[in-house]
Each structure stands twice: as structure tokens, then as C-alpha cells.
mmCIF file of C-alpha atoms in Angstrom:
data_model
loop_
_atom_site.group_PDB
_atom_site.id
_atom_site.type_symbol
_atom_site.label_atom_id
_atom_site.label_comp_id
_atom_site.label_asym_id
_atom_site.label_seq_id
_atom_site.Cartn_x
_atom_site.Cartn_y
_atom_site.Cartn_z
ATOM 1 C CA MET A 457 11.572 22.378 54.546
ATOM 2 C CA ALA A 458 13.614 21.096 51.670
ATOM 3 C CA LYS A 459 13.775 23.241 48.573
ATOM 4 C CA THR A 460 12.817 21.581 45.268
ATOM 5 C CA GLN A 461 15.180 21.802 42.359
ATOM 6 C CA ASP A 462 14.141 23.908 39.388
ATOM 7 C CA PHE A 463 14.232 21.328 36.602
ATOM 8 C CA ASN A 464 13.276 23.976 34.032
ATOM 9 C CA ALA A 465 16.497 25.853 34.753
ATOM 10 C CA ILE A 466 18.507 22.623 34.669
ATOM 11 C CA MET A 467 17.033 21.626 31.281
ATOM 12 C CA LYS A 468 17.548 25.145 29.914
ATOM 13 C CA ASP A 469 21.210 25.067 30.932
ATOM 14 C CA PHE A 470 21.591 21.532 29.589
ATOM 15 C CA MET A 471 20.065 22.376 26.203
ATOM 16 C CA GLY A 472 22.028 25.623 25.997
ATOM 17 C CA ALA A 473 25.246 23.661 26.297
ATOM 18 C CA PHE A 474 24.383 21.850 23.037
ATOM 19 C CA PRO A 475 23.622 24.470 20.400
ATOM 20 C CA VAL A 476 21.605 23.132 17.478
ATOM 21 C CA ASP A 477 21.951 24.300 13.899
ATOM 22 C CA THR A 478 18.480 24.063 12.368
ATOM 23 C CA SER A 479 19.573 24.952 8.842
ATOM 24 C CA SER A 480 19.846 21.261 7.923
ATOM 25 C CA MET A 481 16.278 20.732 9.135
ATOM 26 C CA ASP A 482 15.142 23.709 7.055
ATOM 27 C CA GLU A 483 16.830 22.242 3.981
ATOM 28 C CA ALA A 484 15.310 18.816 4.637
ATOM 29 C CA PHE A 485 11.852 20.373 4.929
ATOM 30 C CA LYS A 486 12.336 22.316 1.688
ATOM 31 C CA THR A 487 13.540 19.194 -0.105
ATOM 32 C CA GLN A 488 10.557 17.198 1.190
ATOM 33 C CA ALA A 489 8.096 19.940 0.195
ATOM 34 C CA ASP A 490 9.683 20.147 -3.261
ATOM 35 C CA LEU A 491 9.408 16.381 -3.702
ATOM 36 C CA GLY A 492 5.775 16.466 -2.579
ATOM 37 C CA GLU A 493 5.003 19.175 -5.119
ATOM 38 C CA LYS A 494 6.612 17.223 -7.957
ATOM 39 C CA LEU A 495 4.888 13.964 -7.002
ATOM 40 C CA SER A 496 1.553 15.799 -6.806
ATOM 41 C CA ALA A 497 2.119 17.196 -10.288
ATOM 42 C CA VAL A 498 2.722 13.670 -11.623
ATOM 43 C CA ALA A 499 -0.447 12.367 -9.934
ATOM 44 C CA ILE A 500 -2.592 15.300 -11.111
ATOM 45 C CA ASP A 501 -1.333 14.957 -14.683
ATOM 46 C CA ALA A 502 -2.172 11.237 -14.653
ATOM 47 C CA ALA A 503 -5.635 11.946 -13.225
ATOM 48 C CA GLU A 504 -6.315 14.528 -15.954
ATOM 49 C CA LYS A 505 -5.235 12.137 -18.704
ATOM 50 C CA SER A 506 -7.282 9.308 -17.189
ATOM 51 C CA ALA A 507 -10.360 11.530 -16.947
ATOM 52 C CA GLU A 508 -9.973 12.620 -20.587
ATOM 53 C CA LEU A 509 -9.571 9.003 -21.692
ATOM 54 C CA THR A 510 -12.582 7.886 -19.657
ATOM 55 C CA THR A 511 -14.715 10.686 -21.110
ATOM 56 C CA LYS A 512 -13.699 9.787 -24.673
ATOM 57 C CA TRP A 513 -14.371 6.097 -24.039
ATOM 58 C CA THR A 514 -17.822 6.902 -22.637
ATOM 59 C CA LYS A 515 -18.709 9.129 -25.591
ATOM 60 C CA ASP A 516 -17.571 6.480 -28.089
ATOM 61 C CA THR A 517 -19.562 3.805 -26.257
ATOM 62 C CA LEU A 518 -22.691 5.968 -26.228
ATOM 63 C CA SER A 519 -22.407 6.618 -29.959
ATOM 64 C CA LYS A 520 -22.133 2.851 -30.572
ATOM 65 C CA ILE A 521 -25.145 2.234 -28.321
ATOM 66 C CA THR A 522 -27.084 4.835 -30.321
ATOM 67 C CA GLU A 523 -26.487 2.791 -33.458
ATOM 68 C CA LEU A 524 -27.421 -0.387 -31.613
ATOM 69 C CA SER A 525 -30.690 1.062 -30.317
ATOM 70 C CA LYS A 526 -32.043 2.164 -33.722
ATOM 71 C CA ALA A 527 -35.051 0.265 -35.027
ATOM 72 C CA LYS A 528 -34.295 -2.336 -37.690
ATOM 73 C CA SER A 529 -36.560 -3.650 -40.447
ATOM 74 C CA ASP A 530 -35.200 -7.199 -40.413
ATOM 75 C CA PRO A 531 -34.782 -9.260 -37.196
ATOM 76 C CA ALA A 532 -31.393 -10.477 -38.443
ATOM 77 C CA ASP A 533 -30.211 -6.849 -38.448
ATOM 78 C CA TYR A 534 -30.547 -6.820 -34.635
ATOM 79 C CA ALA A 535 -28.147 -9.725 -34.332
ATOM 80 C CA LYS A 536 -25.740 -8.043 -36.752
ATOM 81 C CA ALA A 537 -25.988 -4.735 -34.838
ATOM 82 C CA MET A 538 -25.272 -6.529 -31.556
ATOM 83 C CA THR A 539 -22.308 -8.360 -33.080
ATOM 84 C CA ASP A 540 -20.971 -5.099 -34.546
ATOM 85 C CA PHE A 541 -21.370 -3.367 -31.173
ATOM 86 C CA ALA A 542 -19.636 -6.185 -29.292
ATOM 87 C CA SER A 543 -16.779 -6.203 -31.792
ATOM 88 C CA ALA A 544 -16.374 -2.412 -31.725
ATOM 89 C CA TYR A 545 -16.587 -2.339 -27.917
ATOM 90 C CA ALA A 546 -13.948 -5.052 -27.580
ATOM 91 C CA GLU A 547 -11.638 -3.095 -29.879
ATOM 92 C CA MET A 548 -12.297 0.168 -27.980
ATOM 93 C CA SER A 549 -11.676 -1.601 -24.682
ATOM 94 C CA ALA A 550 -8.332 -2.975 -25.830
ATOM 95 C CA GLU A 551 -7.214 0.434 -27.132
ATOM 96 C CA ASN A 552 -8.332 2.254 -24.010
ATOM 97 C CA MET A 553 -6.786 -0.258 -21.636
ATOM 98 C CA ALA A 554 -3.505 0.105 -23.537
ATOM 99 C CA SER A 555 -3.809 3.887 -23.135
ATOM 100 C CA PHE A 556 -4.425 3.496 -19.380
ATOM 101 C CA ALA A 557 -1.356 1.250 -19.202
ATOM 102 C CA GLU A 558 0.723 3.952 -20.912
ATOM 103 C CA ILE A 559 -0.477 6.521 -18.374
ATOM 104 C CA ALA A 560 0.419 4.180 -15.507
ATOM 105 C CA LYS A 561 3.814 3.443 -17.061
ATOM 106 C CA LYS A 562 4.578 7.173 -17.333
ATOM 107 C CA VAL A 563 3.544 7.727 -13.699
ATOM 108 C CA GLN A 564 5.814 4.886 -12.613
ATOM 109 C CA THR A 565 8.757 6.180 -14.657
ATOM 110 C CA ASP A 566 8.330 9.777 -13.454
ATOM 111 C CA THR A 567 7.982 8.643 -9.838
ATOM 112 C CA VAL A 568 11.128 6.519 -9.983
ATOM 113 C CA GLU A 569 13.075 9.424 -11.522
ATOM 114 C CA LEU A 570 11.840 11.811 -8.820
ATOM 115 C CA MET A 571 12.659 9.372 -6.028
ATOM 116 C CA MET A 572 16.145 8.763 -7.417
ATOM 117 C CA ALA A 573 16.787 12.507 -7.649
ATOM 118 C CA ALA A 574 15.397 13.055 -4.150
ATOM 119 C CA GLY A 575 17.585 10.272 -2.760
ATOM 120 C CA LYS A 576 20.629 11.865 -4.351
ATOM 121 C CA ASP A 577 19.704 15.281 -2.925
ATOM 122 C CA MET A 578 19.083 13.851 0.541
ATOM 123 C CA THR A 579 22.380 11.967 0.476
ATOM 124 C CA GLU A 580 24.234 15.154 -0.469
ATOM 125 C CA GLU A 581 22.454 17.119 2.272
ATOM 126 C CA ALA A 582 23.165 14.451 4.869
ATOM 127 C CA SER A 583 26.809 14.322 3.837
ATOM 128 C CA ALA A 584 27.096 18.104 4.101
ATOM 129 C CA ALA A 585 25.408 18.075 7.525
ATOM 130 C CA VAL A 586 27.759 15.351 8.807
ATOM 131 C CA GLN A 587 30.793 17.219 7.499
ATOM 132 C CA LYS A 588 29.620 20.429 9.179
ATOM 133 C CA ALA A 589 28.869 18.625 12.441
ATOM 134 C CA THR A 590 32.312 16.991 12.355
ATOM 135 C CA LYS A 591 33.961 20.338 11.724
ATOM 136 C CA ASP A 592 31.977 21.990 14.533
ATOM 137 C CA ALA A 593 32.768 19.150 16.953
ATOM 138 C CA THR A 594 36.454 19.321 16.069
ATOM 139 C CA THR A 595 36.487 23.081 16.584
ATOM 140 C CA ALA A 596 34.706 22.729 19.935
ATOM 141 C CA ALA A 597 37.105 19.988 21.032
ATOM 142 C CA LYS A 598 40.120 22.122 20.110
ATOM 143 C CA LYS A 599 38.689 25.091 22.039
ATOM 144 C CA ALA A 600 38.011 22.888 25.049
ATOM 145 C CA SER A 601 41.514 21.423 25.025
ATOM 146 C CA THR A 602 43.232 24.822 24.645
ATOM 147 C CA SER A 603 41.181 26.431 27.416
ATOM 148 C CA ASN A 604 42.341 23.814 29.986
#
């Protein structure tokens, strides 16, 4: 009977012939985790500010509705109260939408800055990894040529 080859041993020998330096992978993981943490902080800060703004807007609206819902002695006062409410609500809406836009603008600016910094870091890490790999390959090639 024919004996089957042990492919596990062949793969083990094959992979052992190509040692892998995982330090660059470790650095890439750390960089990615760091970026994720910073981006999360930006998103959480924006969510907090948006929640505060929404709460304030709701409270202001409810106080205006309280005024609107009070009984009036003259029917014309109801029309005036409704007009005053609509005017105040339009003004509040414009102010609050501008505030939401400022929050979004800050998120966009912070995100772009983080991505630019991360790109710079990744480029530097990749460059260092390529330089190290080139050096290691050169050293291995020199050893191989001198041993022949």
C-alpha cells in the first residue's frame, strides 16, 4: 500500500522557512484601536450635546405651550397667543437648528483631523515595516549567498 504524505509536516516546514514578524500587526491593531477610541469620543460628545439641546428645546416649547393653553377673556387673545407661539417657535427652531449644525460641523472637523492623523501614522508605520522587511530580506540574501 502506498503511504500518504503528511501535509501537516510539509506546511509546518514551509511556514517555518518564512518567519513572520508580528510586531507590525500589533502596532496596526493598536493604532486602529486608538483611532476607534478617539472617533467614539467624538460621537459620544456630539450625542451628549445633541441630547442637551433637544432637552432644552423641548422644555422651551412646553413653556410656550403652557402660555398658549391658558384661558383668555377675549377671543382675539387666542389668535394673538397662537401667533406669538408660532413666532416664538419659529425663532427657537432656527436657533436650535443652527446649534445642531454647529455640532455636526464640529464632528466633521474632528473626524477629518483624526483621519488625517491616522493616515499619517499608518503611512509612517507602513514605511517602517517596508524598511525593516527590506533590511531583513537583504540580510537573508547575503547569508544565503555567503553560505553557498
